[in-house]
XYZ file of C-alpha atoms in Angstrom:
699
model
C 3.296 -59.968 -8.224
C 4.324 -56.863 -6.964
C 3.438 -56.899 -3.152
C 3.443 -52.974 -3.141
C 1.362 -52.428 -6.302
C -1.154 -54.735 -5.115
C -1.367 -52.876 -1.573
C -1.634 -49.303 -3.582
C -4.227 -50.734 -5.973
C -6.505 -52.229 -2.866
C -6.490 -48.930 -1.132
C -7.543 -46.734 -4.265
C -10.471 -49.307 -4.685
C -11.299 -48.792 -0.777
C -10.984 -45.131 -1.433
C -12.561 -44.261 -4.547
C -16.135 -42.907 -3.684
C -19.016 -43.061 -6.039
C -21.040 -39.996 -4.798
C -24.886 -41.228 -4.922
C -27.006 -38.875 -6.125
C -29.679 -38.231 -3.652
C -31.930 -36.049 -6.148
C -31.749 -35.660 -9.849
C -29.310 -33.023 -10.999
C -31.064 -29.867 -11.532
C -30.925 -29.534 -15.571
C -30.053 -25.656 -16.771
C -33.533 -23.972 -17.424
C -32.348 -20.485 -18.309
C -28.972 -18.994 -19.964
C -28.240 -15.107 -19.962
C -25.096 -14.391 -21.961
C -23.173 -11.044 -21.960
C -21.138 -9.321 -24.088
C -18.936 -8.640 -20.837
C -17.589 -12.343 -21.238
C -19.952 -13.756 -18.456
C -22.856 -15.959 -18.334
C -25.823 -16.144 -15.964
C -26.938 -19.938 -15.533
C -30.130 -20.982 -13.816
C -31.036 -24.416 -12.713
C -34.730 -25.752 -11.782
C -36.583 -28.657 -10.953
C -38.373 -30.662 -8.024
C -36.842 -32.100 -4.828
C -38.188 -34.291 -2.326
C -37.037 -33.974 1.504
C -33.365 -33.740 2.403
C -31.545 -33.635 -0.768
C -28.036 -33.383 -1.947
C -27.781 -31.473 -5.576
C -24.789 -32.317 -7.172
C -23.241 -29.864 -9.762
C -20.020 -31.049 -11.577
C -17.929 -28.084 -12.348
C -14.558 -27.527 -13.829
C -11.832 -26.168 -11.726
C -11.637 -22.926 -13.857
C -15.065 -22.416 -13.055
C -14.862 -22.887 -9.212
C -14.038 -19.350 -8.287
C -16.938 -17.790 -10.075
C -19.381 -20.195 -8.775
C -18.198 -19.600 -5.113
C -18.427 -15.801 -5.594
C -21.788 -15.665 -7.252
C -23.740 -18.939 -6.113
C -27.498 -18.397 -4.997
C -29.912 -20.893 -3.960
C -33.807 -20.682 -4.068
C -35.522 -23.230 -1.914
C -38.778 -21.189 -0.387
C -39.841 -24.553 1.688
C -36.589 -25.742 2.770
C -33.076 -24.507 4.053
C -29.429 -24.808 3.352
C -27.401 -26.967 5.364
C -24.196 -26.186 3.620
C -22.458 -26.474 0.057
C -19.531 -28.574 -0.036
C -16.684 -29.412 -2.703
C -13.299 -31.317 -2.262
C -10.709 -28.678 -0.933
C -7.935 -27.409 -3.091
C -4.634 -28.572 -1.202
C -1.142 -28.209 -2.210
C 0.750 -31.192 -2.106
C 2.785 -29.963 0.939
C -0.810 -29.822 2.773
C -1.685 -33.195 1.769
C 1.681 -34.912 3.024
C 2.371 -32.254 5.975
C 1.465 -34.758 8.873
C 2.423 -38.223 7.096
C 5.870 -39.763 7.342
C 6.071 -40.080 3.561
C 5.548 -38.052 0.497
C 4.541 -38.409 -2.854
C 7.801 -39.235 -4.331
C 7.810 -41.913 -1.901
C 4.845 -43.990 -3.256
C 6.708 -44.545 -6.322
C 9.377 -46.830 -4.312
C 8.572 -49.995 -2.385
C 11.917 -49.328 -0.208
C 11.168 -45.820 0.490
C 7.418 -46.230 1.470
C 7.918 -49.011 3.765
C 10.616 -47.691 5.393
C 8.664 -44.636 6.215
C 6.679 -46.792 8.585
C 9.616 -48.435 10.360
C 8.373 -49.867 13.770
C 4.848 -50.060 12.723
C 3.154 -53.674 13.155
C 2.604 -55.275 10.338
C 0.840 -58.710 8.899
C 2.959 -60.467 6.115
C 0.896 -62.959 4.212
C 3.157 -65.163 1.996
C 0.316 -67.743 0.864
C 0.977 -70.420 3.215
C 1.452 -68.425 6.742
C 0.884 -65.119 8.136
C 4.019 -63.389 9.948
C 3.249 -60.795 12.644
C 5.776 -58.158 13.679
C 7.473 -54.884 13.885
C 8.733 -53.579 10.505
C 12.533 -52.804 10.986
C 13.298 -51.918 7.586
C 13.280 -53.093 3.909
C 16.476 -53.390 1.857
C 17.177 -54.121 -1.570
C 19.760 -57.008 -2.708
C 20.494 -58.578 -5.971
C 20.607 -62.318 -6.822
C 22.728 -64.030 -9.507
C 20.790 -65.768 -12.106
C 21.544 -69.148 -13.523
C 23.999 -69.518 -16.428
C 25.390 -65.900 -15.515
C 22.974 -64.332 -17.374
C 22.556 -61.432 -14.935
C 21.185 -60.214 -11.869
C 17.563 -59.572 -10.492
C 16.650 -57.137 -7.594
C 14.552 -58.278 -4.533
C 13.616 -56.627 -1.276
C 14.166 -58.341 1.887
C 11.684 -57.081 4.996
C 13.215 -57.492 8.204
C 10.231 -57.979 10.813
C 11.155 -58.098 14.617
C 8.759 -61.005 15.813
C 8.398 -62.918 19.324
C 10.750 -65.427 17.835
C 13.254 -62.896 16.959
C 13.998 -61.315 13.708
C 12.983 -62.826 10.479
C 13.402 -61.863 6.817
C 10.947 -61.986 4.182
C 11.464 -61.755 0.615
C 8.838 -59.065 -0.469
C 8.598 -60.464 -3.956
C 7.419 -63.767 -2.505
C 4.600 -62.479 -0.151
C 0.698 -62.083 -1.459
C -0.222 -59.344 0.894
C 1.037 -56.863 3.729
C -1.418 -55.187 5.874
C -0.758 -52.770 8.863
C -2.466 -53.864 12.243
C -2.946 -50.169 13.090
C -6.119 -49.028 11.573
C -5.241 -45.059 11.996
C -2.131 -46.124 9.312
C -4.481 -47.689 7.118
C -6.852 -44.500 7.342
C -4.217 -41.885 6.936
C -2.870 -43.781 3.879
C -6.548 -43.492 2.359
C -6.839 -40.275 3.109
C -3.815 -39.222 1.408
C -4.983 -41.070 -1.422
C -8.124 -39.719 -1.590
C -6.846 -36.010 -1.670
C -4.420 -36.925 -4.449
C -7.563 -38.224 -6.412
C -9.587 -35.254 -5.684
C -6.549 -32.797 -6.156
C -5.073 -34.697 -9.141
C -5.131 -34.376 -13.000
C -9.050 -34.375 -13.462
C -10.293 -31.007 -14.118
C -13.906 -31.725 -12.702
C -15.193 -31.064 -9.370
C -18.262 -32.263 -7.632
C -19.666 -29.244 -5.790
C -22.556 -30.590 -3.557
C -25.706 -28.277 -2.318
C -27.164 -29.690 0.706
C -30.708 -28.845 1.200
C -33.282 -30.001 4.147
C -36.889 -30.026 4.072
C -40.044 -32.163 4.571
C -42.201 -32.007 1.551
C -41.655 -32.138 -2.336
C -40.869 -28.637 -3.648
C -39.398 -26.418 -6.526
C -36.089 -25.423 -6.308
C -33.557 -23.012 -8.432
C -29.605 -22.289 -8.292
C -28.127 -19.506 -10.263
C -24.727 -18.533 -10.586
C -22.487 -16.375 -13.025
C -19.170 -17.563 -14.556
C -17.002 -16.885 -17.581
C -18.396 -17.596 -20.806
C -17.397 -16.710 -24.578
C -19.154 -13.446 -25.061
C -21.894 -13.537 -27.921
C -21.149 -11.905 -31.181
C -23.220 -9.657 -33.385
C -23.479 -9.963 -37.101
C -25.923 -7.643 -39.175
C -27.374 -7.667 -42.469
C -28.867 -4.476 -43.876
C -30.467 -4.398 -47.809
C -30.556 -1.072 -48.982
C -33.697 -0.245 -50.607
C -34.774 2.222 -53.191
C -36.776 3.693 -50.527
C -34.062 5.893 -48.902
C -36.204 6.626 -46.030
C -36.064 3.209 -44.416
C -34.011 -0.176 -45.255
C -34.200 -3.205 -43.429
C -31.661 -4.190 -40.624
C -31.342 -7.959 -39.086
C -28.897 -8.770 -36.411
C -27.930 -12.217 -35.574
C -26.354 -13.624 -32.424
C -23.604 -16.124 -32.665
C -23.288 -17.895 -29.276
C -21.516 -21.097 -27.990
C -22.108 -23.637 -25.447
C -18.860 -24.305 -23.794
C -20.011 -25.756 -20.478
C -20.091 -29.796 -19.858
C -23.980 -29.978 -19.836
C -26.292 -29.701 -22.860
C -28.919 -27.407 -22.794
C -32.374 -28.661 -23.488
C -35.476 -26.688 -23.828
C -33.901 -23.393 -22.026
C -34.962 -19.851 -21.966
C -32.226 -17.564 -23.479
C -31.540 -14.144 -23.180
C -28.819 -11.731 -24.548
C -27.205 -8.724 -22.611
C -25.354 -6.049 -24.483
C -23.458 -3.497 -21.971
C -19.869 -3.605 -20.195
C -20.812 -3.947 -16.110
C -17.579 -4.205 -14.153
C -16.637 -7.699 -13.294
C -13.888 -9.206 -11.336
C -12.387 -12.587 -10.576
C -10.886 -13.861 -7.355
C -8.929 -16.945 -6.029
C -11.714 -18.181 -3.420
C -10.906 -21.805 -4.095
C -7.059 -21.131 -3.180
C -6.358 -21.562 0.468
C -4.490 -18.242 1.681
C -2.592 -18.057 5.104
C -2.012 -14.716 6.953
C 1.582 -13.955 8.159
C 1.318 -13.348 12.127
C 3.983 -10.982 13.830
C 6.234 -13.200 15.942
C 5.783 -11.777 19.742
C 8.728 -12.636 22.228
C 8.146 -14.453 25.108
C 7.616 -12.195 28.278
C 9.733 -12.246 31.209
C 7.886 -12.086 34.780
C 7.793 -8.564 35.481
C 8.626 -7.081 32.376
C 6.283 -4.898 30.482
C 6.520 -3.162 26.881
C 4.738 0.124 26.760
C 3.892 1.391 23.152
C 6.137 4.502 22.566
C 4.358 7.680 22.199
C 4.982 9.747 19.403
C 3.336 12.961 20.629
C 0.162 14.825 19.573
C 0.014 16.942 16.531
C -3.166 18.635 16.920
C -6.146 18.434 18.657
C -9.344 18.234 16.592
C -13.043 18.462 17.547
C -15.730 17.539 15.229
C -19.139 19.323 15.462
C -21.603 16.558 15.278
C -24.891 18.482 15.111
C -23.850 20.801 12.384
C -26.202 22.298 10.046
C -28.070 19.948 7.742
C -27.721 21.086 3.821
C -30.681 20.439 1.270
C -29.832 17.955 -1.076
C -30.540 19.073 -4.865
C -30.570 15.661 -5.762
C -33.959 14.888 -7.306
C -34.868 11.593 -7.178
C -36.262 9.847 -10.236
C -38.777 6.774 -10.225
C -37.447 3.930 -12.255
C -39.474 2.533 -14.910
C -41.016 -0.779 -14.757
C -39.104 -1.994 -17.653
C -35.814 -0.785 -15.913
C -36.788 -2.357 -12.529
C -37.614 -5.739 -14.171
C -34.222 -5.720 -16.210
C -32.325 -4.726 -13.067
C -33.791 -7.382 -10.901
C -33.285 -9.602 -13.975
C -29.599 -9.097 -14.076
C -29.019 -8.956 -10.540
C -27.059 -12.345 -10.840
C -24.586 -10.038 -13.076
C -23.939 -7.496 -10.044
C -24.444 -9.168 -6.986
C -24.964 -12.682 -7.343
C -28.927 -12.008 -6.846
C -31.512 -14.420 -8.623
C -32.249 -13.747 -12.329
C -35.942 -13.227 -13.102
C -37.688 -15.737 -14.715
C -38.273 -14.908 -18.459
C -41.767 -16.013 -18.426
C -42.569 -13.688 -15.357
C -41.195 -10.507 -16.906
C -43.407 -8.221 -18.538
C -41.612 -6.292 -21.199
C -42.775 -2.512 -21.749
C -40.553 -2.052 -24.475
C -40.185 -4.386 -27.545
C -38.878 -4.301 -30.830
C -41.185 -2.903 -33.692
C -41.151 -5.234 -36.644
C -42.326 -3.749 -39.767
C -45.661 -5.360 -40.593
C -46.203 -4.297 -44.104
C -44.739 -6.289 -46.824
C -41.982 -4.163 -48.503
C -41.749 -4.077 -52.395
C -37.946 -4.335 -52.898
C -36.138 -7.661 -51.905
C -35.646 -8.031 -48.300
C -33.993 -10.738 -45.705
C -36.877 -12.779 -44.514
C -38.569 -11.122 -41.278
C -38.068 -13.502 -38.125
C -41.363 -12.622 -35.966
C -39.559 -14.829 -33.470
C -36.841 -12.285 -32.809
C -35.873 -11.144 -29.438
C -37.984 -8.702 -27.484
C -35.783 -6.013 -26.006
C -35.694 -4.038 -22.834
C -33.373 -0.788 -21.788
C -31.952 -0.061 -18.574
C -29.326 2.442 -17.572
C -26.017 0.777 -18.945
C -27.437 -2.264 -20.571
C -30.040 -3.645 -23.002
C -31.428 -7.145 -22.636
C -32.956 -9.069 -25.554
C -35.253 -11.870 -24.359
C -36.417 -14.898 -27.044
C -39.981 -15.828 -27.043
C -38.883 -19.445 -27.742
C -37.092 -22.118 -26.010
C -33.685 -23.470 -27.390
C -31.442 -26.539 -27.117
C -27.959 -26.484 -27.708
C -25.395 -29.537 -27.124
C -22.151 -29.136 -25.425
C -19.549 -28.017 -27.620
C -21.928 -26.602 -30.409
C -22.393 -23.118 -31.697
C -25.565 -21.554 -32.670
C -26.767 -18.358 -34.440
C -29.893 -16.537 -33.738
C -31.809 -13.591 -35.166
C -32.005 -10.927 -32.278
C -33.202 -8.025 -34.200
C -35.735 -7.386 -37.052
C -36.583 -4.066 -38.030
C -36.816 -1.176 -40.515
C -34.650 1.686 -39.639
C -34.189 5.105 -41.192
C -30.937 5.094 -43.402
C -29.406 7.953 -45.646
C -26.780 7.218 -48.269
C -23.851 9.595 -48.071
C -20.365 9.811 -49.450
C -18.349 10.495 -46.678
C -14.753 12.353 -47.084
C -11.612 11.260 -45.006
C -8.697 12.832 -46.292
C -6.414 10.498 -44.092
C -8.434 7.820 -45.432
C -8.303 8.415 -49.020
C -7.257 11.843 -50.334
C -9.426 11.931 -53.390
C -12.284 9.799 -53.407
C -15.009 9.753 -50.730
C -16.315 6.719 -48.929
C -19.697 4.926 -49.827
C -21.299 5.251 -46.651
C -24.700 5.056 -44.545
C -25.898 6.932 -42.003
C -28.374 4.816 -39.758
C -30.904 6.145 -37.266
C -31.887 4.028 -34.442
C -35.924 4.960 -33.744
C -36.393 1.625 -32.079
C -37.158 1.029 -28.514
C -33.546 -0.094 -27.439
C -29.951 0.260 -28.368
C -28.088 -2.197 -30.548
C -24.694 -3.596 -29.623
C -21.788 -3.371 -31.987
C -20.911 -5.709 -34.526
C -19.796 -6.683 -38.065
C -22.378 -5.624 -40.926
C -22.860 -7.062 -44.241
C -24.445 -4.613 -46.836
C -26.665 -5.632 -49.804
C -28.283 -3.487 -52.322
C -31.508 -3.971 -53.929
C -31.165 -3.381 -57.768
C -33.661 -4.277 -60.372
C -34.984 -6.797 -58.412
C -31.510 -8.434 -57.462
C -29.836 -8.413 -54.398
C -26.262 -7.657 -54.793
C -23.532 -7.804 -51.911
C -21.568 -4.416 -51.879
C -19.409 -4.347 -48.740
C -18.825 -4.759 -44.759
C -18.873 -2.171 -42.374
C -18.626 -2.294 -38.570
C -21.282 -1.091 -36.535
C -20.385 0.735 -33.407
C -22.824 0.766 -30.327
C -26.076 2.481 -31.611
C -27.949 3.833 -28.524
C -31.623 4.314 -28.909
C -32.549 7.528 -30.811
C -28.864 8.035 -31.743
C -27.428 7.824 -35.333
C -24.010 6.500 -36.720
C -22.154 6.686 -40.011
C -20.921 3.101 -41.241
C -18.663 3.062 -44.434
C -18.447 -0.088 -46.709
C -16.712 1.033 -50.072
C -14.603 3.348 -51.841
C -16.681 5.809 -54.165
C -14.181 6.129 -56.997
C -16.598 7.729 -59.315
C -16.792 10.994 -57.102
C -13.313 13.288 -56.928
C -12.488 15.448 -54.384
C -9.227 17.591 -54.148
C -8.461 20.083 -51.704
C -5.973 23.250 -51.226
C -4.963 24.147 -48.190
C -3.378 27.913 -47.232
C -2.255 29.203 -43.877
C -2.008 33.049 -43.478
C -1.104 35.818 -40.783
C -2.942 38.751 -40.826
C -1.180 41.402 -38.607
C -3.824 43.869 -36.818
C -3.679 46.746 -34.267
C -0.863 47.292 -32.087
C -0.376 48.713 -28.577
C 2.677 49.942 -26.764
C 3.491 49.924 -23.262
C 6.248 49.596 -21.094
C 8.772 49.699 -24.030
C 6.894 46.284 -25.600
C 5.207 46.542 -28.744
C 2.331 44.122 -28.534
C 0.793 43.196 -32.119
C -2.366 41.153 -32.774
C -2.227 38.781 -35.419
C -5.020 36.738 -37.226
C -3.920 33.265 -37.994
C -5.995 31.714 -40.774
C -6.228 28.080 -42.150
C -8.047 28.330 -45.551
C -8.751 25.077 -47.210
C -10.763 24.738 -50.591
C -12.535 21.548 -51.516
C -13.098 20.971 -55.235
C -15.820 18.298 -55.479
C -16.899 16.475 -59.030
C -20.060 14.130 -58.756
C -20.338 11.320 -61.113
C -21.956 11.836 -64.698
C -25.282 10.435 -63.888
C -25.688 10.245 -60.123
C -26.329 13.075 -57.412
C -24.156 12.791 -54.098
C -24.807 13.913 -50.689
C -21.044 14.716 -49.623
C -20.127 15.120 -46.050
C -16.497 16.186 -45.818
C -14.903 15.456 -42.420
C -12.613 18.553 -41.866
C -10.146 18.362 -38.720
C -10.273 20.599 -35.712
C -7.406 22.454 -34.825
C -6.441 23.380 -31.418
C -7.666 26.985 -30.549
C -9.157 27.615 -34.057
C -12.657 28.403 -34.640
C -14.975 27.634 -37.635
C -15.529 31.029 -39.733
C -16.945 29.460 -42.997
C -19.172 27.907 -43.757
C -21.872 29.116 -41.001
C -23.569 25.578 -41.040
C -21.726 22.458 -39.923
C -21.901 19.553 -37.356
C -19.098 18.596 -35.160
C -17.564 15.219 -33.802
C -14.728 15.002 -31.153
C -12.109 15.532 -33.496
C -13.869 16.849 -36.791
C -16.174 19.152 -38.299
C -18.813 17.670 -40.592
C -19.984 19.856 -43.673
C -22.860 18.399 -45.647
C -23.134 19.513 -49.194
C -25.691 18.149 -51.921
C -24.148 18.014 -55.340
C -25.972 17.197 -58.632
C -24.746 14.612 -61.551
C -22.116 16.033 -63.374
C -21.663 19.257 -61.430
C -18.416 20.384 -60.167
C -18.476 22.845 -56.848
C -15.892 24.561 -54.794
C -16.351 24.789 -50.796
C -13.980 27.021 -48.810
C -13.673 26.243 -44.953
C -11.981 28.693 -42.984
C -10.724 28.105 -39.339
C -9.196 31.009 -37.711
C -7.634 31.736 -34.251
C -6.379 35.490 -32.506
C -2.763 35.539 -31.456
C -0.208 38.459 -30.528
C 3.342 39.082 -30.570
C 5.093 40.996 -27.963
C 8.344 42.848 -28.944
C 11.017 44.844 -26.913
C 11.521 47.986 -28.533
C 15.002 48.555 -27.556
C 15.585 45.139 -29.229
C 14.380 46.289 -32.659
C 17.139 47.802 -35.140
C 17.154 50.957 -36.944
C 15.698 49.129 -40.153
C 13.330 47.367 -38.003
C 11.801 50.601 -36.943
C 11.880 52.175 -40.143
C 9.797 49.286 -41.582
C 6.996 50.150 -38.820
C 7.352 53.936 -39.463
C 6.794 52.998 -43.403
C 3.819 51.131 -42.657
C 4.987 47.448 -43.592
C 3.485 45.931 -40.632
C 0.522 47.178 -40.159
C -1.925 50.094 -41.050
C -0.994 53.119 -38.744
C -2.430 56.746 -38.279
C -0.009 59.742 -38.749
C 0.655 60.080 -35.154
C 1.515 56.233 -34.628
C 3.863 56.631 -37.596
C 5.544 59.792 -36.184
C 6.041 58.075 -33.130
C 7.806 55.168 -35.010
C 9.742 57.844 -37.067
C 11.194 59.678 -33.881
C 12.259 56.219 -32.132
C 14.121 55.187 -35.319
C 15.717 58.477 -35.391
C 16.940 57.859 -32.097
C 17.912 54.554 -32.463
C 19.934 55.769 -35.606
C 21.860 58.322 -33.292
C 22.569 55.590 -30.749
C 23.829 52.982 -33.524
C 25.819 55.915 -34.990
C 27.459 56.662 -31.554
C 28.227 53.071 -30.899
C 29.616 52.442 -34.481
C 32.071 55.534 -33.896
C 33.159 54.168 -30.245
C 33.752 50.692 -31.755
C 36.159 52.482 -34.549
C 38.038 54.188 -31.912
C 38.341 50.985 -29.937
C 39.528 49.207 -33.075
C 42.308 51.623 -33.795
C 43.252 51.151 -29.766
C 43.669 47.462 -30.488
C 45.657 47.898 -33.739
C 48.229 50.347 -31.410
C 48.154 47.833 -28.552
C 48.903 44.835 -30.704
C 51.970 47.149 -32.724
C 53.440 47.991 -29.235
C 53.827 44.518 -28.272
C 55.650 43.720 -31.390
C 58.090 46.935 -30.855
C 58.656 45.749 -27.165
C 59.687 42.238 -28.244
C 61.888 43.550 -31.199
C 63.624 46.411 -28.833
C 64.453 43.434 -26.437
C 66.816 41.354 -29.082
C 68.893 45.191 -30.136
C 71.447 46.714 -28.544
C 70.451 50.304 -26.769
C 72.604 52.576 -28.515
C 71.382 51.347 -32.036
C 69.501 53.634 -34.177
C 66.845 51.203 -34.813
C 66.300 51.096 -31.065
C 66.067 54.885 -31.158
C 63.627 54.672 -34.188
C 61.356 52.089 -32.201
C 61.192 54.244 -29.151
C 60.227 57.450 -31.094
C 57.517 55.431 -32.854
C 56.431 54.143 -29.446
C 56.328 57.635 -28.088
C 54.069 58.893 -31.047
C 51.736 55.908 -30.354
C 51.422 56.634 -26.953
C 50.384 60.041 -27.840
C 47.850 58.518 -30.286
C 46.472 56.546 -27.428
C 45.928 59.526 -25.125
C 44.035 61.211 -28.097
C 41.760 58.158 -28.598
C 40.866 57.519 -25.077
C 39.843 61.278 -24.570
C 37.438 61.117 -27.603
C 36.358 57.815 -26.478
C 35.283 58.981 -23.006
C 33.646 62.000 -25.024
C 31.680 59.303 -27.527
C 30.661 57.010 -24.286
C 29.196 60.116 -22.776
C 27.335 60.752 -25.503
C 26.135 57.475 -26.278
C 25.000 57.213 -22.337
C 23.009 60.522 -23.345
C 21.422 59.107 -26.538
C 20.589 55.596 -24.958
C 19.101 57.446 -21.991
C 17.029 59.958 -24.385
C 15.724 56.662 -26.323
C 15.017 54.603 -23.551
C 13.074 57.505 -21.936
C 11.111 58.005 -25.212
C 10.178 54.572 -25.357
C 9.315 54.342 -21.689
C 6.775 57.379 -22.080
C 4.957 55.992 -25.022
C 1.638 54.859 -24.601
C -0.013 53.872 -27.534
């Protein structure tokens, strides 16, 4: 037998603690599930005297319980809540001569205790001595069949050094009980921090009498889901809605006869690693030498400021509002979600608001109305659904419960969304929540009561439906109804003003859409067009519409077989700024001819004068450009003549001819320069006259 395995097994057996339960575990008595992904659990029961309540929790639940656990023991006191500390392997083996890896080897483990006094029992005798070392050696088997490994234990005894083969002894133990205790402690820590996913949390209560105790906490849980059913009735004013909650028990405990509540809302929730040990780093302080001081360096004063504490008090405009009784009860019940306060028992809650359930039987086919549906109460940010009955649900099971059962006003609408489908509207239902509380979001299955038969007609997504609010839900494409649209973008030029040489002309930007709608041959339709908003534009036509954040909604009733047209006009005002000096003669002539707006005779005359002045300037520029072109042409020809004259003799006839031509060109250049100077002065005069005229215009 491997003595090392025997030693470890014995230590494990001696250190595995069976936690005795001094009181029965308090069963779960109440569960509040939230759509935020958190759940409020409440345990309740009776204890007697000093009691230790044991609560097994999973490792991933410990942080939430440490964050939110509350204990109610009116006649007793709490002496502490404990659970095995979460330590790293480095912490467990920090003060030990061996590490976790050494436990896998006889050689390394026992050699880590060199010098320790041990008692070795080989079955016949006990040998006491100090452990010198443990060494591995190989023994050759008979018939040359190989080798086998053994270990020699070298001991220092009173009779000298003795060797004992480890594989031949039955036990080995340390004489110093402190060594045995530290090995036990290490093994126990490894057990508590090993692969087990369950931690045992102990709540220590002190008291003298038999008494009722409750504990409550909030921890992560699957959010409960909403799934609605609607049967559209022949009575267009109201139809029946039933909402079912789908929930799971993912805890490691069965729920037996519990009170169940559901919360719809989005509270702020955090997680924090409270179970993980953290160590704060500290700055290193140098060793002080006697007589040495280290004053703090002064960075100087920036500003001196004195606050007057006795300033005048401003009167607050805030009006305090008394909370309703249902609101206060709801907040008291949900304190476990906010700050770990005790949830209020459902039996003690007096709900002032509850779901109204139709009492009169309906003529059409409807879903069975469950009179045990949840009663609801509404607070500022959340809705609480309390069930009148108790429920049981085993660990790992899923349950579905009706939490809403009521009649709601509904209206059939054909909703046209061009970006969803360009030619057909969506069959939709406008649902108005006239109940006492809001409805959480969820999937919606829609049935239609037709000739005493209930037919499935589509699914939809129900958004959050607050109390007194309404929402449109779409469930199918209405291919019987056809809608086409034609879009025109128009710019209308308006009045102008002139100041500082700039024309400012008002412009009306118009977006015109014409919707052509054809109803089915044998059915009326109530059409709702969603027309997209445009930045800066306002609705001009029609005058009656509703608005969402991104769309205008236009409602149009249309009789069967009819075709109607609806014009939608959006408009915004704008303007153009044009500097007159940048306009050409042709552009100014267009203003003078009234092509850019309707102008008075005086305004037309002004533009005619500007156009004429601009024309005279442009003509002067043209003449000047022509002279400059001639000058450039002569310059190019003179460069050619210079190059040719360098290549021919001085007394040749050709060179004489070139010189004569060069002289004539110089005369032409003098004449052109005189004309250019005269034209430049004329251009400057005309330009100044134009600029002065423009500068003095105020229209």
